[in-house]
Amino acid sequence: MAVEITADMIIHDVVTKYPQTLKVFQGHGLPCTACEVGSRESVAGGARTHSLQLEPLLADLNRAANGEPVVGLKPERKMPTGKGIPLQMAGQTGGKIRHVVAVMSGKGGVGKSLVTGLTAIALQRQGMKVGILDGDITGPSIARMFGIKGNPEKGAEGIEPLVSKTGIKIISMNMFLPNATDPVIWRGPMIASAIKQFWGDVDWGRLDYLLIDLPPGTSDAPMTVMQSLPLDGVVIVSSPQLLALDVVKKCIKMVQTLKGKIIGVVENMAYLTLPDGQQMEVYGPSQGTDLVVTTGSPLLTQLPIDPQIAKLCDAGDIEDYDSPAFTALANNFIKAVKLAR
Ligand SMILES: Nc1ncnc2c1ncn2[C@@H]1O[C@H](COP(=O)(O)OP(=O)(O)OP(=O)(O)O)[C@@H](O)[C@H]1O
Ligand SMILES: [Mg+2]
């Protein structure tokens, strides 16, 4: 019976079962086919990500899988890249990173990058090896928070991430721009490619945790991360405002629709401690319980509004921050990741 490759099949499975299809994928412009992670999407998804026509690709794949000649394939096309990012996904990270967790929220400005940064710092303080992949390609803020400047170099094993004062490995789009204020004006497929390259082309070495900071919303970057990277799960960040909660619920539904795991929830800007020690709920009462019920996942911590945070972020010294809520975040995070496995 003739082999049939369909649009919903996973690229990795197709290539593993029918190695002769590798050339077809590459000839149609899917350079990530050989990469352990980049190929974990469907044939249709890969075609969509790389703006390719699905029908001709499927026809050629089926010809190759059935031992028929495939003519007119283009030579392998390199992945589109931003300035300075070396080409080709090395895929060398497979197996070396124990946990991959994305930090998400439907809402902008609720503290995703802060929670990513603080979690990384807290894990690092517990002696773990930690990296941060800044998946916010058009609005990266991680490097500034850590006071990191410079351009990553290409080493023998791939792009070498920059390293923070305390040893956290970080990669962010801003590191590849001639000026930090230059805008990245890219459409979805380019953003998806950049994120995949940050995963596959970067020499992360051995890590206990790789945290991925995502932009707000439910569009290209979160989709790419959810569908292409081997996530343990996601941490959802919200603030007590009802408006934030509504938008965050969209994000929760997206994760659930894509069959991702919600490891836990962080409520940021939950209260402000006044000079007399009282806690003022600036944005209204906590919505933490609602989030826990909606997600079925634990509340990892409630972070206060702390002027010290903003000051340290602006100065690039976030690694100097300390607070009890912050310690709780690391401890609960580690437990929750173990539970989510
Ligand atoms: N708990 C807090 N106390 C004081 N300042 C905070 C707190 N949380 C965040 N901030 C400040 O608010 C700003 C936005 O935070 P952050 O960049 O982490 O949000 P975000 O959700 O990642 O935003 P974006 O949607 O733009 O990516 C930052 O300047 C940060 O310093
Ligand atoms: Mg951010």
Coordinates of C-alpha atoms and ligand atoms in Angstrom, one line a residue:
M1 CA 0.0 0.0 0.0
A2 CA 1.3 3.4 -0.9
V3 CA 2.7 5.6 1.9
E4 CA 0.6 8.7 2.7
I5 CA 2.1 11.7 4.4
T6 CA -0.5 14.2 5.6
A7 CA -0.4 17.8 6.7
D8 CA -0.9 16.9 10.4
M9 CA 2.0 14.6 10.7
I10 CA 5.0 15.8 12.8
I11 CA 8.0 16.7 10.6
H12 CA 10.4 14.9 13.0
D13 CA 8.3 11.7 12.6
V14 CA 8.2 11.9 8.9
V15 CA 11.9 12.4 8.5
T16 CA 12.7 9.6 11.0
K17 CA 10.4 7.1 9.2
Y18 CA 11.2 8.3 5.7
P19 CA 14.8 9.7 5.7
Q20 CA 14.5 10.4 2.0
T21 CA 12.1 13.2 2.8
L22 CA 14.8 15.3 4.5
K23 CA 16.0 16.6 1.1
V24 CA 12.5 17.5 0.1
F25 CA 11.9 19.5 3.3
Q26 CA 15.1 21.3 2.8
G27 CA 14.6 21.8 -0.9
H28 CA 11.3 23.5 -0.1
G29 CA 13.0 25.8 2.4
L30 CA 12.5 24.1 5.7
P31 CA 16.1 24.2 7.1
C32 CA 15.1 23.4 10.6
T33 CA 14.1 19.9 9.6
A34 CA 17.3 18.3 10.9
C35 CA 17.0 20.1 14.2
E36 CA 15.7 17.9 17.0
V37 CA 13.4 20.7 18.3
G38 CA 12.6 22.8 15.2
S39 CA 11.1 19.7 13.6
R40 CA 8.6 19.0 16.3
E41 CA 5.8 20.8 14.5
S42 CA 3.4 19.5 11.9
V43 CA 4.1 19.6 8.2
A44 CA 1.3 22.2 7.9
G45 CA 2.8 24.2 10.8
G46 CA 6.3 24.1 9.3
A47 CA 5.0 25.3 6.0
R48 CA 3.0 28.1 7.6
T49 CA 6.0 29.2 9.7
H50 CA 8.2 29.4 6.7
S51 CA 5.5 30.8 4.4
L52 CA 5.6 27.8 2.1
Q53 CA 2.9 26.3 -0.1
L54 CA 1.7 23.2 1.6
E55 CA 0.2 21.3 -1.4
P56 CA 3.4 21.1 -3.5
L57 CA 5.4 20.2 -0.4
L58 CA 3.1 17.4 0.5
A59 CA 3.1 16.1 -3.1
D60 CA 6.9 16.0 -3.2
L61 CA 7.1 14.4 0.3
N62 CA 4.7 11.6 -0.9
R63 CA 6.7 11.1 -4.1
A64 CA 9.9 10.7 -2.0
A65 CA 8.3 8.5 0.6
N66 CA 7.0 6.2 -2.2
G67 CA 10.4 6.0 -3.9
E68 CA 9.5 8.2 -6.8
P69 CA 11.9 10.7 -8.2
V70 CA 11.4 14.3 -7.0
V71 CA 12.7 16.9 -9.5
G72 CA 13.3 20.6 -9.4
L73 CA 14.2 20.9 -5.7
K74 CA 16.0 24.1 -4.8
P75 CA 19.3 23.8 -3.0
E76 CA 18.9 24.0 0.7
R77 CA 17.7 27.5 1.8
K78 CA 19.1 29.0 4.9
M79 CA 16.8 30.2 7.6
P80 CA 16.0 34.0 7.4
T81 CA 17.9 35.7 10.2
G82 CA 18.2 39.0 11.9
K83 CA 21.5 40.9 11.5
G84 CA 24.4 39.2 13.0
I85 CA 22.7 35.9 13.9
P86 CA 24.6 33.1 12.4
L87 CA 22.8 30.8 10.1
Q88 CA 21.5 27.2 10.5
M89 CA 20.1 25.6 13.6
A90 CA 22.7 23.4 15.3
G91 CA 20.2 21.7 17.5
Q92 CA 22.9 21.1 20.0
T93 CA 20.8 21.8 23.0
G94 CA 18.9 18.5 23.0
G95 CA 19.2 16.7 26.3
K96 CA 21.4 19.3 27.9
I97 CA 18.6 21.5 29.4
R98 CA 16.6 19.8 32.1
H99 CA 13.7 22.2 32.4
V100 CA 12.2 24.7 30.0
V101 CA 9.6 27.1 31.3
A102 CA 8.0 30.0 29.5
V103 CA 6.6 33.1 31.4
M104 CA 3.4 34.4 29.8
S105 CA 0.5 36.7 30.3
G106 CA -2.1 38.0 27.9
K107 CA -1.5 41.5 29.4
G108 CA 1.4 43.9 28.8
G109 CA 3.3 45.5 31.6
V110 CA 2.2 43.2 34.3
G111 CA 5.7 42.1 35.1
K112 CA 6.5 39.0 32.9
S113 CA 10.1 40.1 32.4
L114 CA 10.5 40.9 36.0
V115 CA 9.1 37.5 37.1
T116 CA 11.4 35.8 34.5
G117 CA 14.4 37.7 35.9
L118 CA 13.5 37.2 39.5
T119 CA 12.9 33.5 39.1
A120 CA 16.2 33.0 37.3
I121 CA 18.0 34.9 40.0
A122 CA 16.3 32.9 42.8
L123 CA 17.2 29.6 41.1
Q124 CA 20.7 30.7 40.5
R125 CA 21.1 31.6 44.2
Q126 CA 20.1 28.0 45.0
G127 CA 23.0 26.8 43.0
M128 CA 21.2 25.9 39.7
K129 CA 22.5 26.6 36.2
V130 CA 20.1 29.0 34.6
G131 CA 19.5 30.7 31.3
I132 CA 17.0 33.2 30.0
L133 CA 15.9 33.2 26.4
D134 CA 14.3 36.6 25.7
G135 CA 11.4 35.6 23.4
D136 CA 10.2 39.2 23.3
I137 CA 11.9 39.9 20.0
T138 CA 10.4 43.3 19.2
G139 CA 10.4 44.6 22.8
P140 CA 13.2 42.9 24.7
S141 CA 13.8 44.2 28.2
I142 CA 15.7 41.3 29.9
A143 CA 19.2 42.5 29.0
R144 CA 18.6 46.0 30.4
M145 CA 17.3 44.6 33.7
F146 CA 20.5 42.6 34.1
G147 CA 22.7 45.5 32.9
I148 CA 24.1 43.4 30.0
K149 CA 25.7 45.0 27.0
G150 CA 27.7 43.6 24.1
N151 CA 27.3 41.3 21.2
P152 CA 27.3 37.5 21.5
E153 CA 30.2 35.8 19.7
K154 CA 30.1 32.7 17.6
G155 CA 31.9 29.8 19.4
A156 CA 32.7 26.3 18.3
E157 CA 29.3 25.0 19.6
G158 CA 27.1 27.9 18.5
I159 CA 26.3 31.4 19.6
E160 CA 27.7 32.1 23.0
P161 CA 25.1 33.7 25.3
L162 CA 26.1 36.7 27.3
V163 CA 26.5 36.0 31.0
S164 CA 25.1 38.2 33.8
K165 CA 27.1 39.3 36.9
T166 CA 26.0 36.2 38.8
G167 CA 26.4 33.8 36.0
I168 CA 22.9 33.6 34.3
K169 CA 23.2 33.0 30.5
I170 CA 21.1 35.4 28.5
I171 CA 20.2 35.8 24.9
S172 CA 18.1 38.6 23.6
M173 CA 17.4 40.3 20.3
N174 CA 18.8 43.6 21.5
M175 CA 22.3 42.0 21.7
F176 CA 22.2 41.7 17.9
L177 CA 21.1 45.2 17.0
P178 CA 23.6 47.9 16.2
N179 CA 21.7 50.3 18.5
A180 CA 19.5 49.1 21.4
T181 CA 16.8 51.6 20.3
D182 CA 16.6 50.2 16.7
P183 CA 13.2 48.7 16.2
V184 CA 12.8 45.2 15.0
I185 CA 10.1 45.4 12.4
W186 CA 9.4 41.8 11.6
R187 CA 6.4 39.8 10.6
G188 CA 5.4 36.6 12.5
P189 CA 7.5 34.0 10.5
M190 CA 10.7 36.0 11.1
I191 CA 9.9 36.3 14.8
A192 CA 9.3 32.6 15.0
S193 CA 12.6 31.9 13.2
A194 CA 14.5 34.1 15.6
I195 CA 13.0 32.3 18.6
K196 CA 13.9 28.9 17.1
Q197 CA 17.4 30.1 16.4
F198 CA 17.8 31.4 20.0
W199 CA 16.9 27.9 21.0
G200 CA 18.8 25.8 18.5
D201 CA 21.8 28.0 17.5
V202 CA 22.8 29.1 21.0
D203 CA 25.3 27.1 22.9
W204 CA 23.4 27.0 26.2
G205 CA 25.6 24.3 27.6
R206 CA 24.2 22.3 30.5
L207 CA 21.3 24.1 32.2
D208 CA 19.0 23.1 35.0
Y209 CA 16.4 25.7 33.9
L210 CA 15.9 27.7 30.7
L211 CA 13.3 30.4 31.3
I212 CA 11.6 32.1 28.3
D213 CA 10.3 35.6 28.6
L214 CA 7.4 36.2 26.2
P215 CA 5.8 39.3 24.9
P216 CA 2.1 40.0 25.9
G217 CA -0.7 38.4 24.0
T218 CA -1.4 35.1 22.3
S219 CA 0.3 35.6 18.9
D220 CA 3.4 34.5 17.1
A221 CA 6.0 34.3 19.9
P222 CA 3.9 32.4 22.4
M223 CA 2.6 30.1 19.7
T224 CA 6.1 29.3 18.4
V225 CA 7.4 28.6 21.9
M226 CA 4.4 26.5 22.8
Q227 CA 4.5 24.5 19.6
S228 CA 8.2 24.2 18.8
L229 CA 10.1 24.0 22.1
P230 CA 10.0 21.2 24.6
L231 CA 8.3 23.1 27.4
D232 CA 7.7 21.7 30.9
G233 CA 5.0 24.3 31.1
V234 CA 4.3 28.0 31.5
V235 CA 4.1 30.4 34.4
I236 CA 1.2 32.9 34.1
V237 CA 1.7 36.4 35.4
S238 CA -1.2 38.6 36.3
S239 CA -1.9 41.7 38.4
P240 CA -4.9 42.2 40.7
Q241 CA -6.7 44.5 38.2
L242 CA -9.9 42.9 36.8
L243 CA -8.9 44.2 33.4
A244 CA -5.6 42.3 33.6
L245 CA -7.4 39.2 34.8
D246 CA -9.8 39.2 31.8
V247 CA -6.9 39.5 29.3
V248 CA -4.8 36.9 31.2
K249 CA -7.7 34.4 31.0
K250 CA -7.4 34.6 27.2
C251 CA -3.8 33.5 27.6
I252 CA -4.8 30.7 29.9
K253 CA -7.3 29.5 27.3
M254 CA -4.6 29.5 24.7
V255 CA -2.3 27.4 26.8
Q256 CA -5.1 25.0 27.5
T257 CA -6.1 24.8 23.8
L258 CA -2.5 24.0 22.8
K259 CA -2.4 21.3 25.5
G260 CA 0.3 23.1 27.5
K261 CA 0.7 22.8 31.2
I262 CA 0.3 25.8 33.5
I263 CA 2.9 25.3 36.2
G264 CA 1.7 28.1 38.4
V265 CA 0.5 31.6 38.7
V266 CA 2.3 34.8 40.0
E267 CA 0.3 37.8 41.1
N268 CA 2.5 40.8 40.7
M269 CA 1.9 44.3 42.1
A270 CA -0.4 42.6 44.6
Y271 CA 0.0 45.3 47.4
L272 CA 2.2 48.1 48.6
T273 CA 3.6 48.1 52.1
L274 CA 3.0 51.5 53.7
P275 CA 5.5 53.1 56.1
D276 CA 3.3 52.0 59.0
G277 CA 3.5 48.4 57.9
Q278 CA 0.0 48.2 56.5
Q279 CA -0.5 46.5 53.1
M280 CA -2.5 48.7 50.6
E281 CA -4.1 46.9 47.7
V282 CA -3.4 49.6 45.1
Y283 CA -5.0 47.8 42.2
G284 CA -7.9 46.3 44.2
P285 CA -8.3 43.0 46.0
S286 CA -6.2 40.0 45.0
Q287 CA -7.5 37.9 42.1
G288 CA -5.2 35.1 43.0
T289 CA -7.9 32.7 44.1
D290 CA -9.7 33.2 40.8
L291 CA -6.5 32.5 38.9
V292 CA -5.9 29.3 40.9
V293 CA -9.4 28.1 40.2
T294 CA -9.2 29.0 36.5
T295 CA -5.9 27.3 35.9
G296 CA -6.1 24.5 38.5
S297 CA -2.4 25.5 39.2
P298 CA -0.8 26.9 42.4
L299 CA -0.2 30.5 43.2
L300 CA 3.6 30.6 43.3
T301 CA 3.8 34.0 45.0
Q302 CA 2.3 37.5 45.3
L303 CA 4.9 40.1 44.6
P304 CA 4.4 43.6 46.2
I305 CA 4.8 46.9 44.4
D306 CA 8.3 47.7 45.4
P307 CA 10.0 51.0 44.3
Q308 CA 13.3 49.2 44.8
I309 CA 12.4 46.8 42.0
A310 CA 11.8 49.6 39.4
K311 CA 15.0 51.3 40.6
L312 CA 17.1 48.2 40.3
C313 CA 15.6 47.2 36.9
D314 CA 16.4 50.7 35.5
A315 CA 19.9 50.5 36.8
G316 CA 20.5 47.0 35.4
D317 CA 21.1 45.7 39.0
I318 CA 18.1 43.4 39.4
E319 CA 20.4 40.7 40.7
D320 CA 20.8 42.8 43.9
Y321 CA 17.1 42.4 44.8
D322 CA 15.9 40.4 47.8
S323 CA 12.6 40.0 49.6
P324 CA 10.6 37.2 51.3
A325 CA 8.1 37.0 48.5
F326 CA 11.0 36.4 46.1
T327 CA 12.4 33.5 48.1
A328 CA 8.9 31.9 48.1
L329 CA 8.8 32.3 44.4
A330 CA 11.9 30.1 43.9
N331 CA 10.9 27.4 46.3
N332 CA 7.3 27.1 45.0
F333 CA 8.5 27.3 41.4
I334 CA 10.9 24.3 41.9
K335 CA 8.1 22.2 43.6
A336 CA 5.6 23.2 40.9
V337 CA 7.9 22.2 38.0
K338 CA 8.5 18.8 39.6
L339 CA 4.7 18.3 40.0
A340 CA 4.0 19.3 36.4
R341 CA 6.3 16.6 35.0
Ligands
LIG1 N1 6.3 44.6 41.6 C1 6.8 45.6 41.0 N2 7.2 46.7 41.8 C2 7.7 47.8 41.1 N3 7.9 47.9 39.8 C3 7.5 46.9 39.1 C4 7.0 45.7 39.6 N4 6.7 44.8 38.6 C5 7.1 45.4 37.5 N5 7.6 46.6 37.8 C6 8.1 47.6 36.8 O1 7.1 47.7 35.8 C7 7.7 47.7 34.5 C8 7.1 46.6 33.6 O2 7.5 45.4 34.1 P1 7.9 44.2 33.1 O3 8.8 44.8 32.1 O4 8.5 43.1 33.9 O5 6.5 43.9 32.5 P2 6.2 43.0 31.3 O6 4.9 42.3 31.6 O7 7.3 42.1 30.9 O8 6.0 44.1 30.2 P3 5.8 43.8 28.6 O9 4.4 43.4 28.3 O10 6.1 45.2 28.0 O11 6.8 42.8 28.2 C9 9.2 47.6 34.7 O12 9.8 48.8 34.5 C10 9.4 47.1 36.1 O13 10.5 47.7 36.6
MG2 MG 8.4 41.9 29.1

